[in-house]
């Protein structure tokens, strides 16, 4: 069990263009899978004055054993 905090660059389309690990516990164990997961995410793009713009977000991916 553990977690990975991922920072993603979000394009105007809502697609993730880059992802990187910020912190993880335990370190290095779930990083690869967290980055693969983040690359599949889709977001509603941020808007400024009615126009979609790129943005950066951070999310935590949790890994736990099923019960």
mmCIF file of N, CA, C and O in Angstrom:
data_model
loop_
_atom_site.group_PDB
_atom_site.id
_atom_site.type_symbol
_atom_site.label_atom_id
_atom_site.label_comp_id
_atom_site.label_asym_id
_atom_site.label_seq_id
_atom_site.Cartn_x
_atom_site.Cartn_y
_atom_site.Cartn_z
ATOM 1 N N UNK A 1 0.835 -1.182 0.000
ATOM 2 C CA UNK A 1 0.000 0.000 0.000
ATOM 3 C C UNK A 1 0.876 1.240 0.000
ATOM 4 O O UNK A 1 2.008 1.204 0.464
ATOM 5 N N UNK A 2 0.339 2.339 -0.558
ATOM 6 C CA UNK A 2 1.086 3.584 -0.592
ATOM 7 C C UNK A 2 0.373 4.615 -1.440
ATOM 8 O O UNK A 2 -0.779 4.438 -1.827
ATOM 9 N N UNK A 3 1.080 5.684 -1.765
ATOM 10 C CA UNK A 3 0.520 6.763 -2.578
ATOM 11 C C UNK A 3 1.628 7.451 -3.355
ATOM 12 O O UNK A 3 2.803 7.357 -3.001
ATOM 13 N N UNK A 4 1.210 8.130 -4.434
ATOM 14 C CA UNK A 4 2.128 8.908 -5.261
ATOM 15 C C UNK A 4 1.451 10.233 -5.588
ATOM 16 O O UNK A 4 0.316 10.249 -6.060
ATOM 17 N N UNK A 5 2.122 11.335 -5.329
ATOM 18 C CA UNK A 5 1.614 12.650 -5.716
ATOM 19 C C UNK A 5 2.201 12.980 -7.085
ATOM 20 O O UNK A 5 3.416 12.963 -7.267
ATOM 21 N N UNK A 6 1.307 13.243 -8.045
ATOM 22 C CA UNK A 6 1.698 13.477 -9.433
ATOM 23 C C UNK A 6 1.315 14.893 -9.839
ATOM 24 O O UNK A 6 0.225 15.366 -9.523
ATOM 25 N N UNK A 7 2.219 15.572 -10.534
ATOM 26 C CA UNK A 7 1.921 16.875 -11.112
ATOM 27 C C UNK A 7 1.739 16.675 -12.608
ATOM 28 O O UNK A 7 2.571 16.034 -13.263
ATOM 29 N N UNK A 8 0.653 17.203 -13.154
ATOM 30 C CA UNK A 8 0.364 17.038 -14.575
ATOM 31 C C UNK A 8 0.221 18.388 -15.260
ATOM 32 O O UNK A 8 -0.292 19.345 -14.676
ATOM 33 N N UNK A 9 0.702 18.443 -16.489
ATOM 34 C CA UNK A 9 0.501 19.594 -17.359
ATOM 35 C C UNK A 9 -0.727 19.268 -18.200
ATOM 36 O O UNK A 9 -0.774 18.227 -18.852
ATOM 37 N N UNK A 10 -1.721 20.145 -18.166
ATOM 38 C CA UNK A 10 -2.983 19.919 -18.866
ATOM 39 C C UNK A 10 -3.074 20.874 -20.050
ATOM 40 O O UNK A 10 -2.962 22.091 -19.891
ATOM 41 N N UNK A 11 -3.276 20.316 -21.238
ATOM 42 C CA UNK A 11 -3.392 21.119 -22.458
ATOM 43 C C UNK A 11 -4.760 21.791 -22.527
ATOM 44 O O UNK A 11 -5.673 21.463 -21.765
ATOM 45 N N UNK A 12 -4.915 22.687 -23.488
ATOM 46 C CA UNK A 12 -6.181 23.385 -23.703
ATOM 47 C C UNK A 12 -7.315 22.412 -24.028
ATOM 48 O O UNK A 12 -8.477 22.714 -23.832
ATOM 49 N N UNK A 13 -6.966 21.236 -24.522
ATOM 50 C CA UNK A 13 -7.962 20.218 -24.865
ATOM 51 C C UNK A 13 -8.408 19.398 -23.660
ATOM 52 O O UNK A 13 -9.352 18.625 -23.757
ATOM 53 N N UNK A 14 -7.686 19.527 -22.541
ATOM 54 C CA UNK A 14 -7.981 18.733 -21.348
ATOM 55 C C UNK A 14 -7.134 17.487 -21.235
ATOM 56 O O UNK A 14 -7.203 16.762 -20.248
ATOM 57 N N UNK A 15 -6.305 17.226 -22.260
ATOM 58 C CA UNK A 15 -5.413 16.067 -22.234
ATOM 59 C C UNK A 15 -4.174 16.359 -21.390
ATOM 60 O O UNK A 15 -3.706 17.501 -21.341
ATOM 61 N N UNK A 16 -3.634 15.326 -20.766
ATOM 62 C CA UNK A 16 -2.385 15.449 -20.017
ATOM 63 C C UNK A 16 -1.231 15.359 -21.011
ATOM 64 O O UNK A 16 -1.131 14.399 -21.781
ATOM 65 N N UNK A 17 -0.366 16.369 -21.010
ATOM 66 C CA UNK A 17 0.776 16.376 -21.924
ATOM 67 C C UNK A 17 2.065 15.953 -21.236
ATOM 68 O O UNK A 17 2.972 15.461 -21.897
ATOM 69 N N UNK A 18 2.148 16.149 -19.926
ATOM 70 C CA UNK A 18 3.321 15.743 -19.153
ATOM 71 C C UNK A 18 2.867 15.358 -17.761
ATOM 72 O O UNK A 18 1.907 15.917 -17.239
ATOM 73 N N UNK A 19 3.593 14.421 -17.167
ATOM 74 C CA UNK A 19 3.315 14.035 -15.783
ATOM 75 C C UNK A 19 4.632 13.728 -15.102
ATOM 76 O O UNK A 19 5.551 13.185 -15.724
ATOM 77 N N UNK A 20 4.715 14.112 -13.831
ATOM 78 C CA UNK A 20 5.927 13.803 -13.070
ATOM 79 C C UNK A 20 5.566 13.540 -11.619
ATOM 80 O O UNK A 20 4.580 14.069 -11.099
ATOM 81 N N UNK A 21 6.380 12.727 -10.989
ATOM 82 C CA UNK A 21 6.177 12.384 -9.585
ATOM 83 C C UNK A 21 6.742 13.504 -8.724
ATOM 84 O O UNK A 21 7.879 13.934 -8.916
ATOM 85 N N UNK A 22 5.939 13.961 -7.770
ATOM 86 C CA UNK A 22 6.376 14.984 -6.826
ATOM 87 C C UNK A 22 6.871 14.335 -5.536
ATOM 88 O O UNK A 22 7.954 14.626 -5.054
ATOM 89 N N UNK A 23 6.044 13.442 -4.987
ATOM 90 C CA UNK A 23 6.395 12.715 -3.759
ATOM 91 C C UNK A 23 5.733 11.348 -3.822
ATOM 92 O O UNK A 23 4.730 11.168 -4.497
ATOM 93 N N UNK A 24 6.295 10.421 -3.076
ATOM 94 C CA UNK A 24 5.705 9.082 -3.030
ATOM 95 C C UNK A 24 6.052 8.407 -1.708
ATOM 96 O O UNK A 24 7.092 8.669 -1.114
ATOM 97 N N UNK A 25 5.138 7.537 -1.286
ATOM 98 C CA UNK A 25 5.364 6.745 -0.065
ATOM 99 C C UNK A 25 4.805 5.354 -0.305
ATOM 100 O O UNK A 25 3.599 5.220 -0.510
ATOM 101 N N UNK A 26 5.582 4.338 -0.363
ATOM 102 C CA UNK A 26 7.049 4.323 -0.314
ATOM 103 C C UNK A 26 7.647 4.817 -1.636
ATOM 104 O O UNK A 26 7.065 4.644 -2.702
ATOM 105 N N UNK A 27 8.797 5.412 -1.540
ATOM 106 C CA UNK A 27 9.455 6.021 -2.687
ATOM 107 C C UNK A 27 9.833 4.978 -3.736
ATOM 108 O O UNK A 27 10.411 3.942 -3.418
ATOM 109 N N UNK A 28 9.482 5.266 -5.002
ATOM 110 C CA UNK A 28 9.909 4.437 -6.120
ATOM 111 C C UNK A 28 9.115 3.174 -6.379
ATOM 112 O O UNK A 28 9.317 2.520 -7.389
ATOM 113 N N UNK A 29 8.201 2.803 -5.508
ATOM 114 C CA UNK A 29 7.488 1.532 -5.655
ATOM 115 C C UNK A 29 6.351 1.629 -6.669
ATOM 116 O O UNK A 29 6.210 0.762 -7.534
ATOM 117 N N UNK A 30 5.542 2.676 -6.594
ATOM 118 C CA UNK A 30 4.362 2.806 -7.447
ATOM 119 C C UNK A 30 4.498 3.908 -8.501
ATOM 120 O O UNK A 30 3.532 4.207 -9.198
ATOM 121 N N UNK A 31 5.662 4.501 -8.630
ATOM 122 C CA UNK A 31 5.847 5.651 -9.518
ATOM 123 C C UNK A 31 5.436 5.369 -10.959
ATOM 124 O O UNK A 31 4.686 6.135 -11.564
ATOM 125 N N UNK A 32 5.919 4.289 -11.521
ATOM 126 C CA UNK A 32 5.651 3.983 -12.928
ATOM 127 C C UNK A 32 4.148 3.832 -13.190
ATOM 128 O O UNK A 32 3.622 4.389 -14.140
ATOM 129 N N UNK A 33 3.471 3.100 -12.335
ATOM 130 C CA UNK A 33 2.037 2.886 -12.539
ATOM 131 C C UNK A 33 1.252 4.175 -12.326
ATOM 132 O O UNK A 33 0.279 4.445 -13.033
ATOM 133 N N UNK A 34 1.663 5.011 -11.381
ATOM 134 C CA UNK A 34 0.986 6.292 -11.161
ATOM 135 C C UNK A 34 1.126 7.191 -12.388
ATOM 136 O O UNK A 34 0.167 7.854 -12.794
ATOM 137 N N UNK A 35 2.307 7.213 -13.006
ATOM 138 C CA UNK A 35 2.507 8.030 -14.200
ATOM 139 C C UNK A 35 1.696 7.497 -15.378
ATOM 140 O O UNK A 35 1.120 8.276 -16.147
ATOM 141 N N UNK A 36 1.616 6.180 -15.523
ATOM 142 C CA UNK A 36 0.779 5.597 -16.586
ATOM 143 C C UNK A 36 -0.682 5.989 -16.391
ATOM 144 O O UNK A 36 -1.383 6.323 -17.347
ATOM 145 N N UNK A 37 -1.132 5.927 -15.167
ATOM 146 C CA UNK A 37 -2.504 6.301 -14.855
ATOM 147 C C UNK A 37 -2.745 7.773 -15.182
ATOM 148 O O UNK A 37 -3.743 8.127 -15.813
ATOM 149 N N UNK A 38 -1.830 8.642 -14.766
ATOM 150 C CA UNK A 38 -1.981 10.083 -14.985
ATOM 151 C C UNK A 38 -2.029 10.424 -16.471
ATOM 152 O O UNK A 38 -2.767 11.328 -16.877
ATOM 153 N N UNK A 39 -1.296 9.709 -17.299
ATOM 154 C CA UNK A 39 -1.299 9.984 -18.738
ATOM 155 C C UNK A 39 -2.664 9.708 -19.371
ATOM 156 O O UNK A 39 -2.980 10.250 -20.422
ATOM 157 N N UNK A 40 -3.482 8.886 -18.738
ATOM 158 C CA UNK A 40 -4.819 8.560 -19.267
ATOM 159 C C UNK A 40 -5.905 9.510 -18.768
ATOM 160 O O UNK A 40 -7.032 9.465 -19.247
ATOM 161 N N UNK A 41 -5.592 10.350 -17.787
ATOM 162 C CA UNK A 41 -6.585 11.257 -17.248
ATOM 163 C C UNK A 41 -7.007 12.286 -18.290
ATOM 164 O O UNK A 41 -6.231 12.684 -19.154
ATOM 165 N N UNK A 42 -8.250 12.761 -18.163
ATOM 166 C CA UNK A 42 -8.776 13.844 -18.985
ATOM 167 C C UNK A 42 -9.421 14.853 -18.038
ATOM 168 O O UNK A 42 -10.086 14.471 -17.081
ATOM 169 N N UNK A 43 -9.232 16.115 -18.320
ATOM 170 C CA UNK A 43 -9.744 17.188 -17.472
ATOM 171 C C UNK A 43 -10.610 18.129 -18.294
ATOM 172 O O UNK A 43 -10.445 18.255 -19.503
ATOM 173 N N UNK A 44 -11.503 18.818 -17.618
ATOM 174 C CA UNK A 44 -12.175 19.958 -18.234
ATOM 175 C C UNK A 44 -11.131 21.069 -18.242
ATOM 176 O O UNK A 44 -10.546 21.384 -17.200
ATOM 177 N N UNK A 45 -10.818 21.634 -19.390
ATOM 178 C CA UNK A 45 -9.748 22.637 -19.434
ATOM 179 C C UNK A 45 -10.100 23.877 -18.626
ATOM 180 O O UNK A 45 -11.268 24.239 -18.496
ATOM 181 N N UNK A 46 -9.083 24.496 -18.091
ATOM 182 C CA UNK A 46 -9.251 25.748 -17.370
ATOM 183 C C UNK A 46 -9.606 26.829 -18.389
ATOM 184 O O UNK A 46 -9.095 26.826 -19.510
ATOM 185 N N UNK A 47 -10.465 27.730 -17.994
ATOM 186 C CA UNK A 47 -10.868 28.813 -18.890
ATOM 187 C C UNK A 47 -10.561 30.166 -18.269
ATOM 188 O O UNK A 47 -10.786 30.386 -17.085
ATOM 189 N N UNK A 48 -10.051 31.039 -19.098
ATOM 190 C CA UNK A 48 -9.825 32.434 -18.716
ATOM 191 C C UNK A 48 -10.479 33.280 -19.793
ATOM 192 O O UNK A 48 -10.171 33.136 -20.980
ATOM 193 N N UNK A 49 -11.400 34.146 -19.388
ATOM 194 C CA UNK A 49 -12.158 34.996 -20.321
ATOM 195 C C UNK A 49 -12.817 34.167 -21.420
ATOM 196 O O UNK A 49 -12.825 34.545 -22.595
ATOM 197 N N UNK A 50 -13.328 32.992 -21.049
ATOM 198 C CA UNK A 50 -14.037 32.150 -21.994
ATOM 199 C C UNK A 50 -13.165 31.340 -22.936
ATOM 200 O O UNK A 50 -13.675 30.663 -23.816
ATOM 201 N N UNK A 51 -11.853 31.406 -22.758
ATOM 202 C CA UNK A 51 -10.925 30.657 -23.612
ATOM 203 C C UNK A 51 -10.227 29.577 -22.813
ATOM 204 O O UNK A 51 -9.757 29.812 -21.703
ATOM 205 N N UNK A 52 -10.129 28.382 -23.388
ATOM 206 C CA UNK A 52 -9.416 27.284 -22.740
ATOM 207 C C UNK A 52 -7.922 27.587 -22.744
ATOM 208 O O UNK A 52 -7.372 28.057 -23.743
ATOM 209 N N UNK A 53 -7.278 27.341 -21.605
ATOM 210 C CA UNK A 53 -5.834 27.558 -21.474
ATOM 211 C C UNK A 53 -5.201 26.330 -20.827
ATOM 212 O O UNK A 53 -5.864 25.556 -20.147
ATOM 213 N N UNK A 54 -3.904 26.172 -21.044
ATOM 214 C CA UNK A 54 -3.193 25.071 -20.394
ATOM 215 C C UNK A 54 -3.038 25.397 -18.908
ATOM 216 O O UNK A 54 -3.082 26.554 -18.505
ATOM 217 N N UNK A 55 -2.864 24.362 -18.111
ATOM 218 C CA UNK A 55 -2.720 24.556 -16.670
ATOM 219 C C UNK A 55 -1.941 23.393 -16.064
ATOM 220 O O UNK A 55 -1.619 22.423 -16.746
ATOM 221 N N UNK A 56 -1.655 23.513 -14.793
ATOM 222 C CA UNK A 56 -0.941 22.487 -14.047
ATOM 223 C C UNK A 56 -1.794 22.092 -12.851
ATOM 224 O O UNK A 56 -2.416 22.943 -12.215
ATOM 225 N N UNK A 57 -1.826 20.800 -12.563
ATOM 226 C CA UNK A 57 -2.590 20.305 -11.413
ATOM 227 C C UNK A 57 -1.777 19.236 -10.700
ATOM 228 O O UNK A 57 -0.902 18.603 -11.293
ATOM 229 N N UNK A 58 -2.073 19.048 -9.428
ATOM 230 C CA UNK A 58 -1.473 17.968 -8.642
ATOM 231 C C UNK A 58 -2.577 17.084 -8.106
ATOM 232 O O UNK A 58 -3.597 17.576 -7.643
ATOM 233 N N UNK A 59 -2.339 15.787 -8.183
ATOM 234 C CA UNK A 59 -3.288 14.806 -7.668
ATOM 235 C C UNK A 59 -2.517 13.702 -6.971
ATOM 236 O O UNK A 59 -1.391 13.401 -7.329
ATOM 237 N N UNK A 60 -3.164 13.086 -6.008
ATOM 238 C CA UNK A 60 -2.572 11.953 -5.294
ATOM 239 C C UNK A 60 -3.238 10.675 -5.772
ATOM 240 O O UNK A 60 -4.466 10.594 -5.832
ATOM 241 N N UNK A 61 -2.424 9.700 -6.138
ATOM 242 C CA UNK A 61 -2.908 8.387 -6.544
ATOM 243 C C UNK A 61 -2.629 7.447 -5.378
ATOM 244 O O UNK A 61 -1.483 7.294 -4.949
ATOM 245 N N UNK A 62 -3.698 6.839 -4.850
ATOM 246 C CA UNK A 62 -3.562 5.921 -3.714
ATOM 247 C C UNK A 62 -3.565 4.487 -4.192
ATOM 248 O O UNK A 62 -4.343 4.126 -5.092
ATOM 249 N N UNK A 63 -2.724 3.670 -3.589
ATOM 250 C CA UNK A 63 -2.654 2.254 -3.876
ATOM 251 C C UNK A 63 -2.950 1.502 -2.586
ATOM 252 O O UNK A 63 -2.284 1.740 -1.580
ATOM 253 N N UNK A 64 -3.968 0.643 -2.624
ATOM 254 C CA UNK A 64 -4.317 -0.100 -1.424
ATOM 255 C C UNK A 64 -4.744 -1.526 -1.796
ATOM 256 O O UNK A 64 -5.214 -1.770 -2.907
ATOM 257 N N UNK A 65 -4.599 -2.424 -0.860
ATOM 258 C CA UNK A 65 -5.011 -3.803 -1.048
ATOM 259 C C UNK A 65 -6.523 -3.883 -0.964
ATOM 260 O O UNK A 65 -7.144 -3.232 -0.124
ATOM 261 N N UNK A 66 -7.127 -4.680 -1.833
ATOM 262 C CA UNK A 66 -8.572 -4.863 -1.776
ATOM 263 C C UNK A 66 -8.936 -5.708 -0.570
ATOM 264 O O UNK A 66 -8.146 -6.468 -0.026
ATOM 265 N N UNK A 67 -10.179 -5.584 -0.123
ATOM 266 C CA UNK A 67 -10.592 -6.349 1.058
ATOM 267 C C UNK A 67 -11.280 -7.622 0.675
ATOM 268 O O UNK A 67 -11.745 -7.861 -0.378
#
